[in-house]
XYZ file of C-alpha atoms in Angstrom:
576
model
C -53.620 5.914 -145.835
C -51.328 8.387 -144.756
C -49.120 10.485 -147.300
C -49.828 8.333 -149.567
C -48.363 5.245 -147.552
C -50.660 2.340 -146.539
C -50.250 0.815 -143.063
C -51.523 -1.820 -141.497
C -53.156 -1.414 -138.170
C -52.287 -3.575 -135.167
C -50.412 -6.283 -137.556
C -48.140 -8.652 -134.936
C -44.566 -7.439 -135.549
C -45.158 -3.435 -135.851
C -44.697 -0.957 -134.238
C -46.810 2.007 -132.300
C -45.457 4.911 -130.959
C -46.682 6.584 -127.516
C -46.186 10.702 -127.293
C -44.801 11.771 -123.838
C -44.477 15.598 -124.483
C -40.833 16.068 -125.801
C -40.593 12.548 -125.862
C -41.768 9.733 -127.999
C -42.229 5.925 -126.585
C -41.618 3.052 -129.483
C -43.224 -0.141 -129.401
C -43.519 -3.394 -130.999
C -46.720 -5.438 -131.457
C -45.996 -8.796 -129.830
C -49.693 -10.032 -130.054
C -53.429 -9.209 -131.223
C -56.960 -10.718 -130.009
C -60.619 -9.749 -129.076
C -62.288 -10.787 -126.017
C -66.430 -11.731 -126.168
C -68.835 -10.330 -124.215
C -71.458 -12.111 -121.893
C -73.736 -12.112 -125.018
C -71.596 -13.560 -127.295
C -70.707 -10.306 -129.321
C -67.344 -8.622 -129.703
C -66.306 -7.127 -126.321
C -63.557 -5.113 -127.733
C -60.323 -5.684 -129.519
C -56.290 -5.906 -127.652
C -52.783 -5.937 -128.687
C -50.061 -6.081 -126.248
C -47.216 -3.849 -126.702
C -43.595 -4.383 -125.536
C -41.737 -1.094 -125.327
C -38.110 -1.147 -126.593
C -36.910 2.541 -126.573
C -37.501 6.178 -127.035
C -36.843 9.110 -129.406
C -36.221 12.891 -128.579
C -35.713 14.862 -131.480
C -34.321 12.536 -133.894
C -32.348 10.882 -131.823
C -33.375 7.268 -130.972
C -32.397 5.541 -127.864
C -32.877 2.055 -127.107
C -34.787 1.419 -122.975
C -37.005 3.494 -121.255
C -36.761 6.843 -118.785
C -40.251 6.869 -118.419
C -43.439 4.075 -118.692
C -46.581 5.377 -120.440
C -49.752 6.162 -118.161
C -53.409 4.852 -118.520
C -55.649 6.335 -121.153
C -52.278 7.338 -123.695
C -52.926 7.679 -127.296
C -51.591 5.475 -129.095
C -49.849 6.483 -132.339
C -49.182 3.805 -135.738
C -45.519 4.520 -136.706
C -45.106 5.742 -139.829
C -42.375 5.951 -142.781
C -40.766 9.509 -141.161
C -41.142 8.330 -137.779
C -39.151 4.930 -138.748
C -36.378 6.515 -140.491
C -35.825 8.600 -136.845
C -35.100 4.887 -136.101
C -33.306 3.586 -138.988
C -32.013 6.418 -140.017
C -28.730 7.229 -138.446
C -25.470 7.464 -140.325
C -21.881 6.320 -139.516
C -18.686 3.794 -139.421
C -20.577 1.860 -136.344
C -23.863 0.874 -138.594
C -24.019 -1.201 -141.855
C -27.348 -2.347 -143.462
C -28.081 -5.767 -144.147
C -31.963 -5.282 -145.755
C -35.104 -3.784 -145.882
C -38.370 -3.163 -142.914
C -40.970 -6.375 -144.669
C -43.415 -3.996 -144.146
C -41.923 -0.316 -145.658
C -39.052 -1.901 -148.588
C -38.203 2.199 -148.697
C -36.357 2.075 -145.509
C -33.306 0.286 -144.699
C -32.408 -1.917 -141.441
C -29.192 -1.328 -139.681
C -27.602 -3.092 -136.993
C -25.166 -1.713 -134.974
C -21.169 -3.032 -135.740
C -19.891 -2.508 -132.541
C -23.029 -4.495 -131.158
C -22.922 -7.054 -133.511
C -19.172 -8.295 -132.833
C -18.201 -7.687 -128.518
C -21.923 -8.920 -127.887
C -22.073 -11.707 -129.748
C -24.912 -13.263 -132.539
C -26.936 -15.499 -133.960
C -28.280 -16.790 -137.072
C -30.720 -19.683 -136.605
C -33.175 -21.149 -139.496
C -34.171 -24.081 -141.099
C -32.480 -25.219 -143.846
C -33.606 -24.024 -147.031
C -34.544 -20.388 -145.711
C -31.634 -18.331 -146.737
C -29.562 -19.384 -143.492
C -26.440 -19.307 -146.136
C -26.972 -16.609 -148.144
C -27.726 -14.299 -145.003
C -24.134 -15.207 -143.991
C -22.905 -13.877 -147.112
C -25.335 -10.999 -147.358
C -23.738 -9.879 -144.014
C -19.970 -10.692 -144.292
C -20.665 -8.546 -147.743
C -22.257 -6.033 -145.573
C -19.562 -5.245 -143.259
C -16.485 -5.629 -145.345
C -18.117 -3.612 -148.000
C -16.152 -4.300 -150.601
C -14.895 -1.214 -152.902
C -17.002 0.676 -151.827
C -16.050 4.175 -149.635
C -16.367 3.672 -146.027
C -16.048 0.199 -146.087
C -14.173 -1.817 -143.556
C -10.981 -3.526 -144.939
C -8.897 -3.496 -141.830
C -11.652 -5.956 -140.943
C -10.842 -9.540 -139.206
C -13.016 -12.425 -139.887
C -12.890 -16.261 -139.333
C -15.031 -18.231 -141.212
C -15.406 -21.964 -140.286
C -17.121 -23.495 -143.911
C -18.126 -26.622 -142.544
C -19.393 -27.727 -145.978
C -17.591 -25.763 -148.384
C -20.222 -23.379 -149.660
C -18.746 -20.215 -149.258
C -15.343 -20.166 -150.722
C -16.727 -18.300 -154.179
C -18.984 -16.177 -152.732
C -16.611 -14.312 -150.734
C -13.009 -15.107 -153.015
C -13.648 -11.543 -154.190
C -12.021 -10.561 -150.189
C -10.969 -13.965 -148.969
C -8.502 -15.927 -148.416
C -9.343 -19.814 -148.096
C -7.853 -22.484 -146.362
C -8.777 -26.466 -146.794
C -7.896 -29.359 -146.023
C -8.305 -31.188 -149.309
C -7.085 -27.871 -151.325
C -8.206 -27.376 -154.866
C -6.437 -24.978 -157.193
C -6.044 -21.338 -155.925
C -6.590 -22.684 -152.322
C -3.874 -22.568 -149.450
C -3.361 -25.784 -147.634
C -4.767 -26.011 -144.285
C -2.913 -26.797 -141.235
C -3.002 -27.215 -137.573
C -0.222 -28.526 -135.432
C -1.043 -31.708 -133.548
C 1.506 -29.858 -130.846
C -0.510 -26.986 -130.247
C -3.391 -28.829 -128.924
C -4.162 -29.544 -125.261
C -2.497 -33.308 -124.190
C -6.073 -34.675 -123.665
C -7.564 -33.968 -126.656
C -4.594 -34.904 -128.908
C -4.810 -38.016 -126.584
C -8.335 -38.881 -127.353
C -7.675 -38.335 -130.772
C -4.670 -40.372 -131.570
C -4.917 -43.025 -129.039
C -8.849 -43.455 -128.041
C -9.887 -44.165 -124.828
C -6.995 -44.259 -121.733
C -7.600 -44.983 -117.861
C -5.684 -43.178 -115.742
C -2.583 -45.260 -115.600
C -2.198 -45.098 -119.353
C -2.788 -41.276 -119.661
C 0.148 -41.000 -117.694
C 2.462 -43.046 -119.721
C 1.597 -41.276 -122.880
C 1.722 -37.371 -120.846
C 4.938 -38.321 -119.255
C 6.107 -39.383 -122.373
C 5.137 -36.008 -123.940
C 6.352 -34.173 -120.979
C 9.933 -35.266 -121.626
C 10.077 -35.106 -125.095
C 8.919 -31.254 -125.038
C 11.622 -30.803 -122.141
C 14.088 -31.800 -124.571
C 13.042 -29.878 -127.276
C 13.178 -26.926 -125.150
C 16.540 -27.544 -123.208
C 18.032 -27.496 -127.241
C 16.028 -24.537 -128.451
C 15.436 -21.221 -127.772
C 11.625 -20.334 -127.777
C 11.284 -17.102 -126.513
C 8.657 -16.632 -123.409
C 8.686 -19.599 -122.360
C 10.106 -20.402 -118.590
C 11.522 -24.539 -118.616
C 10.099 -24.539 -115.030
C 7.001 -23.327 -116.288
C 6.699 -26.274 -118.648
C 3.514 -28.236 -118.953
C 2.382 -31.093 -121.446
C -0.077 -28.507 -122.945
C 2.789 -25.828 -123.782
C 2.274 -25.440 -127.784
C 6.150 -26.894 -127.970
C 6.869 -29.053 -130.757
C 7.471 -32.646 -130.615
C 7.744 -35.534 -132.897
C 4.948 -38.164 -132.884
C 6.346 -40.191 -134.600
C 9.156 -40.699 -131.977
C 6.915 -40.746 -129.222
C 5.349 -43.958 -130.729
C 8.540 -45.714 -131.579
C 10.075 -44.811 -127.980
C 6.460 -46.109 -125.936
C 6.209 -49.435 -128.766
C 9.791 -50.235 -127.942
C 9.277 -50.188 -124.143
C 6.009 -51.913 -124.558
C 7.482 -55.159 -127.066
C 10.827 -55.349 -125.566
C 12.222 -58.330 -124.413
C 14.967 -58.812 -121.951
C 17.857 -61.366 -121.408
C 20.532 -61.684 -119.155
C 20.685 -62.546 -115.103
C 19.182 -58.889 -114.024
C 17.116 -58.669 -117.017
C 18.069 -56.100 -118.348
C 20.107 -56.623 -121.534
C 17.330 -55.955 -124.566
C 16.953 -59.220 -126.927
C 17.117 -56.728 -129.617
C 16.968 -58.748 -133.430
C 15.918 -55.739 -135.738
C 15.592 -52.238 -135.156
C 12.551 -50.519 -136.221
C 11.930 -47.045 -137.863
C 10.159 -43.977 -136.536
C 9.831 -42.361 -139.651
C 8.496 -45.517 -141.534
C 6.399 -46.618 -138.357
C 8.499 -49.451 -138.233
C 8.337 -51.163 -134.933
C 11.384 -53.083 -133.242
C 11.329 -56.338 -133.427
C 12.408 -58.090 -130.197
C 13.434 -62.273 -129.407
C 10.079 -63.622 -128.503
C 9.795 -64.407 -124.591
C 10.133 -67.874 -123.397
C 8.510 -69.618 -120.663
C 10.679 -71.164 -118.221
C 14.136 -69.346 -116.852
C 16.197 -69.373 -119.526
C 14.836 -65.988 -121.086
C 14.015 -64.067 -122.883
C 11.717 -62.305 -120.482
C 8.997 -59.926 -120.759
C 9.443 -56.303 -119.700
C 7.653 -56.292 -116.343
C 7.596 -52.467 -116.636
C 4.606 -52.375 -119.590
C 2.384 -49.963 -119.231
C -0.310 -52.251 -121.247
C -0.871 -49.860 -124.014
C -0.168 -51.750 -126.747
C -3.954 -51.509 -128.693
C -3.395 -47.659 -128.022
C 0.015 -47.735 -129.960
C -1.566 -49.548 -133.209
C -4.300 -47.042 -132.998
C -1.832 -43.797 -132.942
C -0.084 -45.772 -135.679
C -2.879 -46.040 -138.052
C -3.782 -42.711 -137.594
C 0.102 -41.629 -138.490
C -0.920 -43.399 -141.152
C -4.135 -42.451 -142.576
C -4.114 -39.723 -144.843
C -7.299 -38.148 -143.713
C -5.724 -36.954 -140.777
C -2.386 -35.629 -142.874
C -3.734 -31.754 -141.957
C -3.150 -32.129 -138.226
C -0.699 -35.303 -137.950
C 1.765 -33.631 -141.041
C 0.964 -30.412 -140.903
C 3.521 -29.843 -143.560
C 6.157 -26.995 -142.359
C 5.177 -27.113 -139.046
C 5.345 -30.987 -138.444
C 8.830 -31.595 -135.873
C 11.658 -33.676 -137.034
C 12.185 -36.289 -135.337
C 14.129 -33.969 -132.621
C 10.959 -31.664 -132.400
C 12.611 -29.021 -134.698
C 10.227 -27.501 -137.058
C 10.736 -25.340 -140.484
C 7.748 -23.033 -138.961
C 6.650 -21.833 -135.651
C 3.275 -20.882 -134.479
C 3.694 -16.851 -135.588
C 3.604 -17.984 -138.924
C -0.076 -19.969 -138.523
C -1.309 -16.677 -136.812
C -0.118 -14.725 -139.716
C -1.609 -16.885 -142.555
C -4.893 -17.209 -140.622
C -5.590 -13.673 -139.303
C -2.870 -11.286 -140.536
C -3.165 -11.417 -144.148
C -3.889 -7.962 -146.342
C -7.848 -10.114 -147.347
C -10.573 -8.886 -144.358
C -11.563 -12.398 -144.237
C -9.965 -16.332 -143.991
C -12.200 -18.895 -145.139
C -10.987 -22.142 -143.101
C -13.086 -24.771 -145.461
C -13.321 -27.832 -143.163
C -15.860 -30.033 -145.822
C -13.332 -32.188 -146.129
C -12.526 -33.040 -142.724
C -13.669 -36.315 -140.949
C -16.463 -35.929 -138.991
C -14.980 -37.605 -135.815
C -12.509 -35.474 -135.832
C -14.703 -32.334 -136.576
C -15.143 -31.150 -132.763
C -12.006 -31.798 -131.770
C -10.257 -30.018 -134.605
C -12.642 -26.664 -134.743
C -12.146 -26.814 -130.478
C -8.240 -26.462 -131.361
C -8.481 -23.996 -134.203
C -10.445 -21.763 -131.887
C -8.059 -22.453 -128.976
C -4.985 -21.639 -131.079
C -6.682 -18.367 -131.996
C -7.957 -17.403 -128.949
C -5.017 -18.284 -126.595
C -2.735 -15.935 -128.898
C -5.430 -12.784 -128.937
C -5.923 -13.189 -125.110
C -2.125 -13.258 -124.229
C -1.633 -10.212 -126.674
C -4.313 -8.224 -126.183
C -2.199 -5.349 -125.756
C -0.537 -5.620 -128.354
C -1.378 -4.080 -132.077
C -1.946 -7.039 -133.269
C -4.427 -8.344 -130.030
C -7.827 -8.341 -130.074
C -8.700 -4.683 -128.610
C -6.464 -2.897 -131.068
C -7.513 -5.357 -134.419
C -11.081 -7.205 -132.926
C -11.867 -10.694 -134.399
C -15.088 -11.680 -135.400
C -15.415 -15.900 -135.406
C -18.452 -17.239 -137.584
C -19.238 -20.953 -136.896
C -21.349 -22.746 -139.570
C -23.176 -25.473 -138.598
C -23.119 -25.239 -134.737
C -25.179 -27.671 -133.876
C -22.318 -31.024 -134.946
C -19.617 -29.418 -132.788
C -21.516 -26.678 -129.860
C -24.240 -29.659 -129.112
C -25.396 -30.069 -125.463
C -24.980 -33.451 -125.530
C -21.385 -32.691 -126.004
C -20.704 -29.787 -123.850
C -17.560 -31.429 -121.944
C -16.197 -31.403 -125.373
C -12.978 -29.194 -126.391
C -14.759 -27.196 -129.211
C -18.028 -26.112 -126.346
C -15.357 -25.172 -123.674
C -13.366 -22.883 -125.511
C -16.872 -20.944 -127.456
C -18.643 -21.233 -124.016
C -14.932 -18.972 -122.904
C -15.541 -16.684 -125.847
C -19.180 -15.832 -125.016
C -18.697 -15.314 -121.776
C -14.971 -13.596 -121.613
C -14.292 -12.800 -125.371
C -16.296 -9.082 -124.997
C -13.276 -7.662 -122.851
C -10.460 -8.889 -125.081
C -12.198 -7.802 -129.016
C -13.242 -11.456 -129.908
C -16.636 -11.853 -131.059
C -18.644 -14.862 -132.499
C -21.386 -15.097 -134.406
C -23.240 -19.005 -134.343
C -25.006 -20.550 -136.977
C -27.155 -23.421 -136.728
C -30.066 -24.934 -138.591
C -31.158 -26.587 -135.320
C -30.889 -24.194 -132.208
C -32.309 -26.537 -130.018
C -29.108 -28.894 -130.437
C -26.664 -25.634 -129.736
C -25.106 -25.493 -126.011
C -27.683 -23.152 -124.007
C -25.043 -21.335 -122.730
C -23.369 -20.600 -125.738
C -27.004 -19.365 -127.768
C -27.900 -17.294 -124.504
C -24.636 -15.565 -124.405
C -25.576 -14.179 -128.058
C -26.729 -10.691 -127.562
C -28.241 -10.503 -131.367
C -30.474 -13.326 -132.667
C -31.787 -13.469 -136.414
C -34.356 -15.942 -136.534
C -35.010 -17.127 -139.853
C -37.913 -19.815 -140.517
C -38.377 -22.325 -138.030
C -41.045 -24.897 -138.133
C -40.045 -27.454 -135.108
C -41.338 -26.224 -132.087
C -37.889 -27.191 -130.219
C -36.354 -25.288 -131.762
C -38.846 -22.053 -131.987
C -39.108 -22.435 -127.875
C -35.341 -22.143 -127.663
C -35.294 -19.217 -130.245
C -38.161 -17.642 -127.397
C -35.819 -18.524 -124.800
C -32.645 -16.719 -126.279
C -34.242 -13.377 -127.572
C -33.026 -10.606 -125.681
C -36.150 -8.971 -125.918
C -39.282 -9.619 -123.975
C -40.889 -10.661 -127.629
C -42.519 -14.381 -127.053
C -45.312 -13.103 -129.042
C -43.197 -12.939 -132.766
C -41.785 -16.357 -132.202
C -45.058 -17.416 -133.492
C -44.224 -15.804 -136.777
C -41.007 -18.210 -137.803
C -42.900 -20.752 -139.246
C -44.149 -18.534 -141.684
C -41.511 -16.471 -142.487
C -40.568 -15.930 -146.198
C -37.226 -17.146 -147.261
C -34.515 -14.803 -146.569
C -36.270 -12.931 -143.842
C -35.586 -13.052 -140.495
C -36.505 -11.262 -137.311
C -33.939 -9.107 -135.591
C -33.293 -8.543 -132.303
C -30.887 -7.596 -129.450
C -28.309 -5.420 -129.161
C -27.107 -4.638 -132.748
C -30.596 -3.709 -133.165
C -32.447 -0.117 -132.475
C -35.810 -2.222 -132.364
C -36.871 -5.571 -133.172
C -38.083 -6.008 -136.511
C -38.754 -8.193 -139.218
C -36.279 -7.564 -142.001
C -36.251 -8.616 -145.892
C -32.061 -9.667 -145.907
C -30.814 -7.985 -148.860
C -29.586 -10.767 -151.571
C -26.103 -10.807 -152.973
C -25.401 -10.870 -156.471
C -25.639 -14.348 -158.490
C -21.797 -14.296 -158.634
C -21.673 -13.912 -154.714
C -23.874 -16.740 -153.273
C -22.954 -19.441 -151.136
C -22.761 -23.022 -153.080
C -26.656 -24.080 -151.269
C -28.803 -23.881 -153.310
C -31.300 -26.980 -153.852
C -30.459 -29.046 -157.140
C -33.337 -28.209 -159.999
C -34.203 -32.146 -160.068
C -36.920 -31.598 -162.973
C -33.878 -29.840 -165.204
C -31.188 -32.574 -164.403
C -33.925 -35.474 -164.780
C -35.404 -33.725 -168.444
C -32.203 -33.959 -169.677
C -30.349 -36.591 -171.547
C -28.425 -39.353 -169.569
C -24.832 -39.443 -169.923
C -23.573 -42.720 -169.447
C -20.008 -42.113 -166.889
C -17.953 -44.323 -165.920
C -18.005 -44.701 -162.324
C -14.106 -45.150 -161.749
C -13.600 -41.478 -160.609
C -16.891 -42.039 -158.070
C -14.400 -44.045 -156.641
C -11.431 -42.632 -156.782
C -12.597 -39.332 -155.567
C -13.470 -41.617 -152.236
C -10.604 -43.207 -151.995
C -8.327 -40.119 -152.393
C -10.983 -38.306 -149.867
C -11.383 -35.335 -152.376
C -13.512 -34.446 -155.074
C -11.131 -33.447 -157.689
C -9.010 -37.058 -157.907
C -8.057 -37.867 -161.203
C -8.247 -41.335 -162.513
C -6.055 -43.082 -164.241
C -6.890 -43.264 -168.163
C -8.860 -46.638 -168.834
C -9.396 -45.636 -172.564
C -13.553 -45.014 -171.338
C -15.236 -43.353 -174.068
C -18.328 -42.096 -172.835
C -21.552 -41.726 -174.745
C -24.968 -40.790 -174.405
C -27.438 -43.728 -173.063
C -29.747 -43.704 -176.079
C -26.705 -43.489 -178.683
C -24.564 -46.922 -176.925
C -25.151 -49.933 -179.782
C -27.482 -52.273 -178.662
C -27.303 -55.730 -178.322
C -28.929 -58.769 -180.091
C -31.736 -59.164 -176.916
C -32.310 -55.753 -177.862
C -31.285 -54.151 -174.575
């Protein structure tokens, strides 16, 4: 007992402190044991200590100038010790909970630290992975309150919806199955990179195919440009993945028409043309059908053998899952490429509204198009904060902070050639220099890139019970701190351990909950509640049109159902 205070004496996880004359040495517990003598009694009791930093004065420093030497004291830390720590005022720090083991003193992590150096925030699901999000967001956009941060620029990729009322109180959302009070959510098919709208639209393509469809898209985006004025852009610096516009639509109809045309005449080359088709209906031609023998009509010799391609680009024109990046409303191209909306605009509604942060809800997104769609999104963004970073509105003068939900179906290792890894693997790595920071989030670390997670210079490990995914959590902390990995599994919910960078020292950390109002829509369903109740007997026509119109607000059409409790429905004669 000191001052009143109790502490606990070489518990895994706190901290000692080591005097060196003016200076002080801090320390963290990492483990505890006793080794036996030769007769079987207690030999004496160990901890091992890893030192993190050093105060003089009450200023707090994190690394060492000087080691400790043999035969030290060492000091427990107590409550006026941590606050030298913890204690430290100013824009660069915002506090996100409360030391587990002193609730009186709160846990700051360094702004700056968090965003240029990256983070994590790894845990199971079910141990306040979510509401830590939103605890944190809260915590550095500080809403109405003094000294908060509203010049503040976050993207939020809501991979299952859950945080668009928790945060609508600074927030602007985006989806792509919008309900009321939510903006649409686009992204131009035009401003992706040729290969992945390619693997999208028309599946898998050899080498000679590739090049039909890229040349194809190479001319069309040549015209566009020879007719309009885009400003920047050199015609001899032209490539297929220059964010020009360019009809899709057109590009089918021009490649199906070479592919089913039919030719007549001595040189063979006057079409056998019976019925034009439509680009704008997906109307193909329709051609003579070739005859065997001379007299014609012949096939075109010239096919590039893409025809199963074509029908696949054309039911995805056509499938109205895909209307968010296939008719992305004011920014799809005419059928001459002109568009109502250029690319300034997206940048604006994304990042360069008055709200600190965009919610870009992508629960209603197909999941084989997930990685290739969040890869774009972050390309988009990044492309146009590298190439301006020295501008106001760049990345050094305004930073970004990117916060990916659900890492593990899009950053996986197993799909690390894919467009959404390349581009975060270019963040962590490069993003530091030009103010663009992300911050992953993943249930299952083990499945998240390596790269990527060791790039993160902040981790806060929430519970973890599979071993995988503890051992890559060891792997990834910046601090030499193997020992509190062992601590995950038994971590309560909503407390993590934090360290790295943002941190002073590494510490275990009670996450301060938001209000009611302001959590994320994951919590677990109260199954004894919605099973006590009575049964309502629904009709299960909107089950299915809510699947069928790939939203879950579809209204039905009016069947005359009137729908009554179970136990009130007349019975019939058999008496069931």
């Amino acid at each position: 007992m000191i001052e009143g205070h109790m502490y606990r004496v070489a518990q895994v996880g706190g901290f000692v402190r080591i005097p060196q004359g003016y200076q002080d040495l801090f320390g963290i517990v990492s483990a505890v044991g006793a080794s036996a003598d030769s007769k079987g009694g207690n030999g004496g009791r160990w901890m091992t200590v890893e030192l993190a930093g050093e105060a003089l004065g009450q200023s707090f420093e994190r690394g060492l100038s000087q080691l400790p030497s043999i035969n030290d004291a060492v000091h427990i830390v107590s409550e006026t010790d941590l606050k030298r720590i913890y204690g430290s005022q100013g824009l660069d720090q915002i506090a996100i909970g409360t030391l587990s083991s002193s609730e009186s003193i709160a846990v700051k992590l360094s702004l700056d630290a968090l965003v240029t150096r990256h983070s994590a925030i790894l845990g199971s699901t079910g141990s306040g992975k979510s509401t830590t999000v939103a605890s944190l967001l809260r915590s550095i956009v500080r809403p109405n309150e003094a000294g908060g941060a509203p010049a503040s620029r976050i993207l939020l990729l809501d991979v299952h919806g859950e945080y668009t009322h928790a945060l609508a109180d600074f927030s602007r959302v985006y989806s792509a199955t919008p309900q009321p009070g939510e903006h649409p959510l686009f992204v131009p098919y035009w401003a992706l990179q040729a290969k992945d709208l390619l693997d999208f639209v028309a599946g898998g393509l050899n080498e000679n195919q590739e090049i039909a469809f890229s040349d194809k898209i190479q001319e069309m985006k040549a015209s566009v440009l020879a007719a309009s004025n885009f400003p920047g852009l050199d015609p001899q610096s032209l490539t297929v993945d220059s964010p020009v516009p360019f009809s899709l639509k057109q590009c089918w109809y021009d490649l199906v028409d070479f592919e089913v045309r039919t030719l007549n005449g001595p040189q063979r080359d006057q079409p056998a043309l019976e019925q034009a088709g439509d680009p704008v209906s997906l109307t193909p031609p329709k051609y003579t059908p070739a005859a065997l023998g001379s007299a014609g009509p012949f096939l075109n010799s010239q096919a590039r053998g893409i025809r199963r391609q074509l029908n696949l680009m054309r039911s995805r024109l056509l499938d109205h899952r895909f209307d968010f990046i296939l008719h992305p409303g004011p920014w799809e191209p005419a059928l001459d490429g002109t568009v109502q909306l250029d690319l300034d605009k997206l940048l604006d509604d994304w990042v360069g509204h008055e709200r600190p942060v965009t919610i870009l809800d992508l629960s209603g997104v197909p999941s084989s198009v997930l990685t290739t769609l969040v890869g774009s999104i972050l390309r988009i963004v990044y492309e146009a904060l590298y190439w301006s970073r020295e501008k106001t509105e760049g990345g050094i003068h305004r930073p970004l902070l990117v916060v990916m939900e659900e890492a593990h179906r899009y950053l996986s290792g197993t799909k690390a050639d894919g467009s959404a890894a390349d581009v975060v693997k270019r963040i962590a790595k490069e993003g530091r220099k030009y103010g663009i920071g992300a911050m992953v989030v993943s249930q299952r670390p083990a499945e998240v890139d390596e790269t990527i997670l060791s790039q993160c210079g902040t981790i806060l490990a929430l519970r973890l019970s599979n071993p995988e995914d503890r051992a890559r959590v060891k792997g990834a902390l910046p601090d030499n701190l193997g020992g509190l990995v062992e601590l995950l599994p038994v971590l309560r919910t909503g407390e993590a351990i934090v360290a790295g960078e943002a941190a002073r020292l590494p510490v275990r950390c009670r996450v301060t909950l938001p209000a009611p109002e302001h959590r994320p829509k994951s919590s677990d369903p109260k199954v004894s509640e919605a099973w006590a109740t009575k049964r309502i007997a629904e009709g299960y026509d909107r089950v299915v049109a809510s699947w069928r119109a790939q939203r879950t607000f579809a209204v039905t059409r009016d069947l005359g159902i009137v729908r009554l409790p179970v136990e009130d429905t007349p019975k019939s004669d058999g008496g069931e």
